[in-house]
Amino acid sequence: LFLPLNFYYLTVPLLYQYTRSLISEFTLKQYGKFLIPGLVEILIFLILFSLEVEGKLRLRASVGFQAATLIYEFASLIFSIYFAYKSIQLIKNHQAELVNYFSNTEKQELAWIRKLAIFIVIFYATWFFTPFLPEEFHRNFAYPILGIINVLFIYTTKIQRLRYQLWLRNSIFLGGI
């Protein structure tokens, strides 16, 4: 119980940070404040994870904890949708600038990040309705699906980042940009 593996407050802000770093100057000091909720989330779950099993079960069964969990989930969805939307807007503005200055913009448009951010907005928007479904569905299907989506999200981002870096290196090396 309470493994610190959700990263609801970390994955999408990190995507935004990554997008920003590809487009312009990026300093952790300037944009690192958006990572604070994710670090707090990890710390809280580490504390909850370290509790004894009986304490975890009592806590999980309490009405106050269930209400806090619902608020946490809704807030994390809004937080993630906000940063996914900011990523989409950032890429949209970047694409408009590219068209004005370059002719070969296929890889520079970061379309894969835009598609991923749109998927996140749609997926998390539909996630708003899962707390209203039966608890068994929520526990047995919704949480595992969200966990799998988060893992796929992280790996997709890493793979695409490596592909982009390889393209960028080859373009610079071959004089293509």
C-alpha positions as semicolon CSV with decimal commas, in nm:
position;residue;x (nm);y (nm);z (nm)
1;L;0,000;0,000;0,000
2;F;0,104;0,356;-0,080
3;L;0,401;0,283;-0,302
4;P;0,541;0,620;-0,415
5;L;0,502;0,536;-0,784
6;N;0,211;0,750;-0,904
7;F;0,401;1,065;-1,003
8;Y;0,075;1,244;-1,086
9;Y;0,232;1,579;-1,004
10;L;0,561;1,505;-1,179
11;T;0,520;1,342;-1,520
12;V;0,332;1,611;-1,712
13;P;0,523;1,907;-1,561
14;L;0,842;1,726;-1,661
15;L;0,709;1,696;-2,016
16;Y;0,645;2,070;-2,013
17;Q;0,996;2,135;-1,881
18;Y;1,141;1,910;-2,150
19;T;0,939;2,086;-2,423
20;R;1,052;2,424;-2,296
21;S;1,416;2,307;-2,293
22;L;1,391;2,200;-2,659
23;I;1,246;2,532;-2,768
24;S;1,437;2,791;-2,568
25;E;1,683;2,857;-2,290
26;F;1,591;2,657;-1,985
27;T;1,704;2,697;-1,629
28;L;1,591;2,478;-1,345
29;K;1,592;2,784;-1,120
30;Q;1,337;2,955;-1,342
31;Y;1,100;2,661;-1,395
32;G;1,192;2,425;-1,109
33;K;0,911;2,559;-0,892
34;F;0,668;2,351;-1,098
35;L;0,840;2,035;-0,973
36;I;0,782;2,110;-0,605
37;P;0,433;1,949;-0,593
38;G;0,579;1,630;-0,745
39;L;0,856;1,617;-0,486
40;V;0,602;1,675;-0,206
41;E;0,388;1,395;-0,350
42;I;0,680;1,153;-0,345
43;L;0,769;1,252;0,011
44;I;0,411;1,201;0,134
45;F;0,385;0,860;-0,029
46;L;0,722;0,757;0,114
47;I;0,595;0,848;0,461
48;L;0,268;0,658;0,403
49;F;0,462;0,362;0,266
50;S;0,676;0,345;0,580
51;L;0,371;0,304;0,807
52;E;0,288;-0,038;0,953
53;V;0,033;-0,243;0,760
54;E;-0,239;-0,211;1,028
55;G;-0,201;0,167;1,028
56;K;-0,223;0,176;0,649
57;L;-0,542;-0,029;0,652
58;R;-0,703;0,190;0,921
59;L;-0,599;0,503;0,735
60;R;-0,731;0,376;0,404
61;A;-1,066;0,283;0,561
62;S;-1,117;0,625;0,719
63;V;-1,367;0,861;0,560
64;G;-1,132;1,158;0,590
65;F;-0,858;0,978;0,403
66;Q;-1,097;0,875;0,126
67;A;-1,212;1,236;0,089
68;A;-0,851;1,357;0,086
69;T;-0,768;1,096;-0,180
70;L;-1,054;1,216;-0,399
71;I;-0,940;1,579;-0,367
72;Y;-0,581;1,472;-0,438
73;E;-0,687;1,288;-0,753
74;F;-0,897;1,573;-0,889
75;A;-0,628;1,831;-0,811
76;S;-0,363;1,616;-0,978
77;L;-0,578;1,580;-1,289
78;I;-0,631;1,955;-1,313
79;F;-0,258;2,012;-1,254
80;S;-0,162;1,764;-1,527
81;I;-0,417;1,892;-1,777
82;Y;-0,291;2,246;-1,716
83;F;0,070;2,152;-1,798
84;A;-0,032;1,939;-2,096
85;Y;-0,228;2,239;-2,229
86;K;0,071;2,468;-2,165
87;S;0,288;2,222;-2,364
88;I;0,040;2,228;-2,653
89;Q;0,037;2,609;-2,651
90;L;0,416;2,625;-2,633
91;I;0,449;2,394;-2,934
92;K;0,179;2,580;-3,127
93;N;0,367;2,908;-3,080
94;H;0,696;2,737;-3,169
95;Q;0,547;2,591;-3,488
96;A;0,424;2,934;-3,596
97;E;0,774;3,077;-3,548
98;L;0,932;2,787;-3,740
99;V;0,714;2,840;-4,044
100;N;0,822;3,204;-4,054
101;Y;1,197;3,127;-4,040
102;F;1,268;2,778;-4,181
103;S;1,161;2,568;-4,477
104;N;1,249;2,217;-4,350
105;T;1,065;2,199;-4,019
106;E;0,945;1,837;-4,003
107;K;1,142;1,726;-3,694
108;Q;1,166;2,072;-3,538
109;E;0,788;2,101;-3,499
110;L;0,787;1,856;-3,205
111;A;0,460;1,706;-3,328
112;W;0,510;1,395;-3,116
113;I;0,503;1,605;-2,797
114;R;0,191;1,783;-2,916
115;K;0,016;1,451;-2,988
116;L;0,124;1,315;-2,651
117;A;0,000;1,626;-2,469
118;I;-0,336;1,609;-2,651
119;F;-0,366;1,243;-2,551
120;I;-0,291;1,338;-2,190
121;V;-0,559;1,609;-2,190
122;I;-0,820;1,369;-2,331
123;F;-0,717;1,078;-2,107
124;Y;-0,710;1,281;-1,787
125;A;-1,034;1,459;-1,874
126;T;-1,207;1,120;-1,901
127;W;-1,035;1,016;-1,578
128;F;-1,249;1,273;-1,395
129;F;-1,543;1,033;-1,419
130;T;-1,377;0,724;-1,271
131;P;-1,436;0,818;-0,903
132;F;-1,808;0,799;-0,976
133;L;-1,777;0,439;-1,091
134;P;-1,798;0,146;-0,846
135;E;-1,498;0,114;-0,612
136;E;-1,419;-0,232;-0,746
137;F;-1,383;-0,098;-1,101
138;H;-1,175;0,192;-0,974
139;R;-0,941;-0,035;-0,777
140;N;-0,918;-0,330;-1,019
141;F;-0,914;-0,151;-1,355
142;A;-0,874;0,225;-1,336
143;Y;-0,561;0,241;-1,118
144;P;-0,373;-0,030;-1,312
145;I;-0,464;0,137;-1,641
146;L;-0,341;0,475;-1,516
147;G;-0,019;0,314;-1,392
148;I;0,042;0,150;-1,729
149;I;-0,033;0,478;-1,910
150;N;0,216;0,661;-1,685
151;V;0,488;0,403;-1,754
152;L;0,420;0,415;-2,130
153;F;0,421;0,793;-2,112
154;I;0,765;0,795;-1,948
155;Y;0,914;0,544;-2,194
156;T;0,759;0,712;-2,499
157;T;0,902;1,045;-2,391
158;K;1,248;0,894;-2,340
159;I;1,248;0,709;-2,673
160;Q;1,126;1,013;-2,866
161;R;1,383;1,231;-2,691
162;L;1,661;0,995;-2,798
163;R;1,529;0,990;-3,156
164;Y;1,515;1,371;-3,161
165;Q;1,870;1,401;-3,026
166;L;1,993;1,156;-3,289
167;W;1,816;1,352;-3,564
168;L;1,953;1,680;-3,429
169;R;2,308;1,543;-3,406
170;N;2,291;1,404;-3,760
171;S;2,146;1,729;-3,893
172;I;2,417;1,938;-3,733
173;F;2,693;1,692;-3,830
174;L;2,572;1,672;-4,189
175;G;2,503;2,047;-4,207
176;G;2,128;2,001;-4,251
177;I;1,981;2,258;-4,014
